[in-house]
């Protein structure tokens, strides 16, 4: 078994080497006091445009305008009203600037596509709302008639346009080829219940969508940055830049492979030892029998 021990230590070293060092980092803003706009508390990484530039994260997405007592997030061409910021879990809720609560004549003005930025991106629990204009009426549970936000001149060859809000993912069979997408927005899935009508979807759009901004706190994390138990975690991986959870299966196969490999090597060594031992034994037996034969022959000669 002397061969097994070095194998085991090599394995241990490998495991130790490739284990990541999880480091928890929390960046604390310096001496800036938090601001407020429309009841929303604004502190690092956010800042108001009127705050000192050093007070927020350097990326301009964190610079909020306070307009008519509403904090406005500008992302690309899109403008969104910040409804709330949660500093405990690095999330926020924003609504399209075009959507005014309880004014059912107001419509989303921007596409949620403008929200996939380096530091701020949609959270896990949103639902797509797609504005479509159709040539023909559509009867499908996911299509909710939209009396307001449609584009009457969506088709140059038809004066009659049927407009809908399509909620969530629609199977391809449910998407009719007489419809073209106009805009899409997101709403927090907390607010949507089945069989919504236009009023309810409008209320959801006014409530807004969930975004996450934890990447602002990843600092110089070169590994895999994520949120775990409401804390920023940075994992340094040794052989791959992929998160451990995605790696576990491959790693398991690797460990099992190394185990099987070392067993095979041990088997081979023992096999060789056995064969050599057997040959030696046989040779000895042969020699002793020839010795015996020689002795017998000598005895016979003597007689
Ligand atoms: C973050 O926390 C707030 C309350 O502090 C909660 O309303 C919100 O749903 C949480 N968001 C996520 C993504 O966990
Ligand atoms: C409701 O929104 C529409 C479209 O944005 C606007 O023209 C109208 O003035 C608003 N109505 C009220 C009462 O604010
Ligand atoms: C109108 O144009 C659309 C393409 O924009 C086409 O799919 C549709 O068949 C046309 N309808 C008529 C009645 O010509
Ligand atoms: C939408 O549904 C809600 C609740 O079922 C109802 O109160 C409201 O009147 C409906 N609105 C329209 C436009 O049908």
XYZ file of C-alpha atoms and ligand atoms in Angstrom:
359
model
C 0.000 0.000 0.000
C 3.035 2.289 0.006
C 2.035 3.520 -3.450
C -1.405 4.630 -2.225
C -0.127 7.286 0.163
C 1.684 9.550 -2.318
C -1.355 9.280 -4.589
C -3.536 10.449 -1.755
C -1.274 13.424 -0.971
C -1.185 14.461 -4.625
C -4.958 14.401 -4.604
C -5.072 16.467 -1.432
C -2.705 19.043 -2.884
C -4.778 19.219 -6.056
C -7.944 19.734 -4.087
C -6.309 22.360 -1.863
C -4.888 24.161 -4.875
C -8.142 24.311 -6.735
C -10.309 25.157 -3.818
C -11.345 28.757 -4.010
C -10.859 31.317 -1.347
C -14.175 33.014 -0.751
C -13.716 36.540 0.329
C -16.493 38.707 1.491
C -16.126 42.268 0.692
C -18.167 45.206 1.748
C -17.363 48.604 0.455
C -18.269 51.405 2.711
C -18.840 54.830 1.338
C -16.625 57.528 2.733
C -17.867 60.518 4.611
C -20.892 61.166 2.371
C -24.255 61.622 3.981
C -27.194 59.962 2.283
C -29.593 62.096 0.275
C -33.277 61.699 -0.274
C -35.661 62.367 -3.144
C -39.364 61.603 -3.141
C -38.998 59.511 -0.001
C -36.295 57.318 -1.523
C -33.093 57.255 0.488
C -30.065 57.616 -1.771
C -26.613 56.527 -0.676
C -23.622 54.641 -2.071
C -23.381 53.448 -4.803
C -26.117 55.914 -5.787
C -25.875 59.651 -5.572
C -27.948 62.602 -6.647
C -26.645 64.718 -9.501
C -26.309 67.518 -6.956
C -24.155 65.412 -4.579
C -20.362 65.463 -4.671
C -19.136 63.237 -7.539
C -16.959 61.246 -5.121
C -20.006 60.187 -3.153
C -21.330 57.567 -5.521
C -19.965 54.861 -7.737
C -18.032 56.419 -10.647
C -20.308 54.839 -13.267
C -22.808 57.467 -14.495
C -25.727 55.034 -14.163
C -25.638 55.640 -10.405
C -26.139 59.388 -10.799
C -29.847 60.022 -10.231
C -31.695 63.209 -11.167
C -34.318 64.448 -8.745
C -37.085 65.782 -10.999
C -40.465 66.874 -9.620
C -39.590 65.028 -6.443
C -38.945 61.759 -8.268
C -35.494 60.140 -8.546
C -34.816 59.371 -12.212
C -32.458 56.647 -13.382
C -31.146 57.172 -16.890
C -29.868 54.112 -18.726
C -28.934 54.621 -22.339
C -31.918 56.346 -23.900
C -34.293 54.969 -21.242
C -35.580 56.939 -18.275
C -37.032 55.209 -15.236
C -38.535 56.435 -11.988
C -36.861 54.896 -8.941
C -39.669 53.639 -6.705
C -37.453 52.132 -4.028
C -33.880 51.068 -3.333
C -33.140 48.114 -1.033
C -29.658 48.344 0.419
C -30.012 45.046 2.298
C -30.250 42.900 -0.837
C -28.796 45.244 -3.481
C -32.026 45.553 -5.434
C -34.242 48.389 -6.588
C -37.602 48.847 -8.249
C -38.064 51.230 -11.161
C -40.955 52.062 -13.471
C -40.968 53.481 -16.957
C -41.060 57.285 -16.877
C -43.910 57.227 -19.407
C -46.212 55.207 -17.154
C -48.099 57.395 -14.678
C -49.825 55.575 -11.830
C -53.640 55.484 -12.238
C -53.488 57.436 -15.499
C -54.607 54.654 -17.797
C -53.895 56.818 -20.849
C -50.183 56.771 -20.098
C -47.936 54.233 -21.813
C -44.419 52.855 -21.364
C -42.042 54.973 -23.408
C -38.797 53.000 -23.252
C -37.636 49.507 -23.884
C -36.423 47.423 -20.958
C -33.551 46.315 -23.214
C -31.765 49.521 -22.216
C -31.466 48.171 -18.661
C -28.936 45.422 -19.298
C -25.882 47.410 -18.266
C -22.588 46.499 -16.664
C -23.690 47.343 -13.137
C -27.478 47.340 -13.162
C -29.550 44.561 -14.667
C -33.044 43.086 -14.329
C -33.507 40.781 -11.338
C -34.783 37.219 -11.410
C -38.446 37.884 -10.725
C -39.728 39.932 -13.634
C -42.246 39.189 -16.318
C -42.117 40.484 -19.892
C -44.891 42.735 -21.138
C -44.740 43.017 -24.921
C -46.696 45.645 -26.842
C -47.771 44.246 -30.197
C -49.744 45.656 -33.098
C -51.701 43.182 -35.185
C -53.435 43.214 -38.546
C -56.100 40.781 -37.396
C -57.789 40.313 -34.043
C -56.089 37.737 -31.838
C -57.913 35.546 -29.359
C -55.376 34.081 -26.972
C -55.308 34.108 -23.147
C -51.932 35.874 -23.140
C -53.138 38.706 -25.389
C -54.784 41.510 -23.439
C -56.466 44.210 -25.492
C -54.675 47.523 -25.207
C -57.009 50.418 -25.994
C -54.326 53.077 -25.528
C -50.730 52.254 -26.297
C -51.040 50.744 -29.755
C -49.607 52.397 -32.819
C -52.514 53.092 -35.240
C -50.088 53.561 -38.124
C -48.129 50.342 -37.541
C -49.216 49.027 -40.950
C -49.125 51.320 -43.939
C -51.598 49.154 -45.873
C -54.219 48.878 -43.140
C -56.103 51.586 -41.266
C -57.390 49.144 -38.635
C -54.787 48.032 -36.098
C -55.447 45.651 -33.174
C -53.126 46.319 -30.252
C -52.379 44.000 -27.349
C -50.224 43.639 -24.297
C -48.763 40.151 -24.299
C -47.944 38.920 -20.825
C -44.967 36.705 -20.176
C -43.562 34.076 -22.424
C -45.835 33.031 -25.263
C -45.321 29.703 -27.015
C -44.317 30.194 -30.666
C -47.646 28.702 -31.725
C -49.357 31.509 -29.834
C -47.451 34.258 -31.651
C -49.386 35.147 -34.759
C -47.593 36.291 -37.875
C -50.049 39.166 -38.321
C -48.514 40.870 -35.247
C -45.369 42.960 -34.943
C -43.638 43.806 -31.692
C -43.541 47.494 -30.807
C -41.897 47.752 -27.360
C -41.311 45.536 -24.416
C -41.099 46.317 -20.783
C -40.762 44.345 -17.570
C -42.896 44.170 -14.467
C -42.169 42.595 -11.129
C -43.872 39.203 -11.156
C -45.130 39.796 -7.590
C -47.860 42.031 -8.948
C -49.098 39.931 -11.850
C -51.823 37.388 -11.340
C -53.392 35.194 -13.983
C -56.031 36.633 -16.318
C -54.935 40.226 -15.953
C -56.858 42.905 -17.770
C -55.478 46.157 -19.103
C -56.076 48.067 -15.849
C -54.253 45.483 -13.799
C -51.290 45.337 -16.171
C -51.105 49.122 -16.127
C -51.015 49.037 -12.325
C -48.168 46.490 -12.541
C -46.238 48.700 -14.955
C -46.653 51.627 -12.573
C -45.404 49.446 -9.710
C -42.370 48.634 -11.820
C -39.670 46.028 -12.318
C -36.947 44.628 -10.068
C -33.326 45.436 -10.801
C -30.147 44.312 -9.118
C -27.102 46.546 -8.644
C -24.804 44.325 -6.539
C -22.098 44.460 -9.235
C -21.337 47.993 -8.107
C -19.949 46.420 -4.918
C -17.850 43.739 -6.562
C -14.876 46.106 -6.519
C -11.780 44.529 -7.954
C -13.156 40.995 -7.663
C -11.526 39.097 -10.502
C -13.316 35.848 -9.753
C -17.015 35.111 -9.661
C -18.989 37.818 -7.916
C -22.453 37.043 -6.624
C -24.895 37.662 -3.780
C -25.150 35.023 -1.103
C -27.289 35.482 1.985
C -27.523 39.194 1.201
C -23.725 39.518 1.127
C -21.386 40.102 -1.772
C -19.222 37.083 -2.336
C -16.163 36.889 -4.553
C -14.889 33.454 -5.390
C -11.381 33.044 -6.698
C -11.231 30.018 -8.855
C -7.947 28.395 -9.679
C -8.383 26.521 -12.904
C -11.500 27.982 -14.452
C -13.311 31.264 -14.319
C -16.648 29.579 -13.838
C -18.643 29.491 -10.627
C -18.087 26.460 -8.446
C -21.720 25.421 -8.624
C -21.411 24.997 -12.394
C -18.143 23.205 -11.933
C -19.114 20.744 -9.218
C -20.175 17.982 -11.566
C -17.037 18.202 -13.684
C -14.946 18.379 -10.541
C -16.657 15.267 -9.193
C -15.886 13.412 -12.421
C -12.293 14.610 -12.128
C -11.964 13.316 -8.555
C -13.633 10.007 -9.427
C -11.377 9.759 -12.493
C -8.249 10.324 -10.400
C -9.513 7.715 -7.907
C -10.157 5.113 -10.576
C -6.835 5.974 -12.244
C -4.876 5.416 -9.029
C -6.736 2.137 -8.405
C -5.778 0.976 -11.896
C -2.144 1.928 -11.284
C -2.149 0.065 -7.958
C -3.746 -2.959 -9.608
C -1.073 -2.900 -12.312
C 1.745 -2.686 -9.762
C 0.294 -5.524 -7.687
C -0.288 -7.524 -10.840
C 3.349 -7.116 -11.890
C 4.535 -8.007 -8.375
C 2.329 -11.081 -8.389
C 3.523 -12.259 -11.802
C 7.179 -11.681 -10.856
C 6.641 -13.485 -7.555
C 4.911 -16.364 -9.289
C 7.701 -16.685 -11.850
C 10.334 -16.614 -9.120
C 8.425 -19.255 -7.162
C 8.063 -21.454 -10.234
C 11.713 -21.073 -11.089
C 12.703 -22.022 -7.557
C 10.430 -25.056 -7.608
C 11.854 -26.089 -10.949
C 15.386 -25.653 -9.691
C 14.682 -27.655 -6.533
C 13.125 -30.417 -8.603
C 16.113 -30.482 -10.974
C 18.363 -30.454 -7.909
C 16.423 -33.417 -6.570
C 16.666 -35.178 -9.946
C 20.414 -34.534 -10.042
C 20.764 -35.870 -6.528
C 18.799 -38.960 -7.482
C 20.981 -39.450 -10.567
C 24.104 -39.109 -8.444
C 22.775 -41.654 -6.010
C 22.024 -44.052 -8.821
C 25.516 -43.531 -10.225
C 27.029 -44.289 -6.840
C 25.236 -47.585 -6.682
C -35.158 43.004 -1.258
O -35.661 43.436 -0.021
C -36.881 44.152 -0.096
C -37.250 44.604 1.294
O -36.161 45.041 2.005
C -37.963 43.267 -0.697
O -39.166 43.997 -0.841
C -37.501 42.771 -2.058
O -38.456 41.856 -2.575
C -36.167 42.091 -1.962
N -35.721 41.781 -3.300
C -35.102 40.659 -3.618
C -34.709 40.479 -5.044
O -34.863 39.785 -2.801
C -52.495 60.975 -18.600
O -51.469 60.600 -19.510
C -51.657 61.116 -20.833
C -50.561 60.540 -21.703
O -49.307 60.662 -21.106
C -51.631 62.658 -20.776
O -51.828 63.181 -22.090
C -52.712 63.138 -19.829
O -52.615 64.535 -19.695
C -52.580 62.484 -18.472
N -53.753 62.815 -17.673
C -53.625 63.319 -16.450
C -54.883 63.592 -15.735
O -52.532 63.563 -15.954
C -49.946 44.464 -45.221
O -48.518 44.426 -45.029
C -48.083 43.358 -44.176
C -46.586 43.522 -43.991
O -46.323 44.762 -43.429
C -48.445 42.025 -44.808
O -48.024 40.964 -43.991
C -49.939 41.945 -45.024
O -50.276 40.755 -45.723
C -50.442 43.142 -45.832
N -51.896 43.126 -45.844
C -52.605 43.372 -46.934
C -54.087 43.315 -46.763
O -52.081 43.623 -47.995
C -60.012 44.478 -14.424
O -60.178 43.533 -13.369
C -60.404 44.143 -12.100
C -60.445 43.043 -11.069
O -60.992 41.871 -11.551
C -61.694 44.957 -12.140
O -61.902 45.583 -10.908
C -61.584 46.011 -13.254
O -62.812 46.717 -13.385
C -61.242 45.368 -14.577
N -60.969 46.423 -15.550
C -61.392 46.369 -16.799
C -61.021 47.499 -17.671
O -62.057 45.443 -17.209
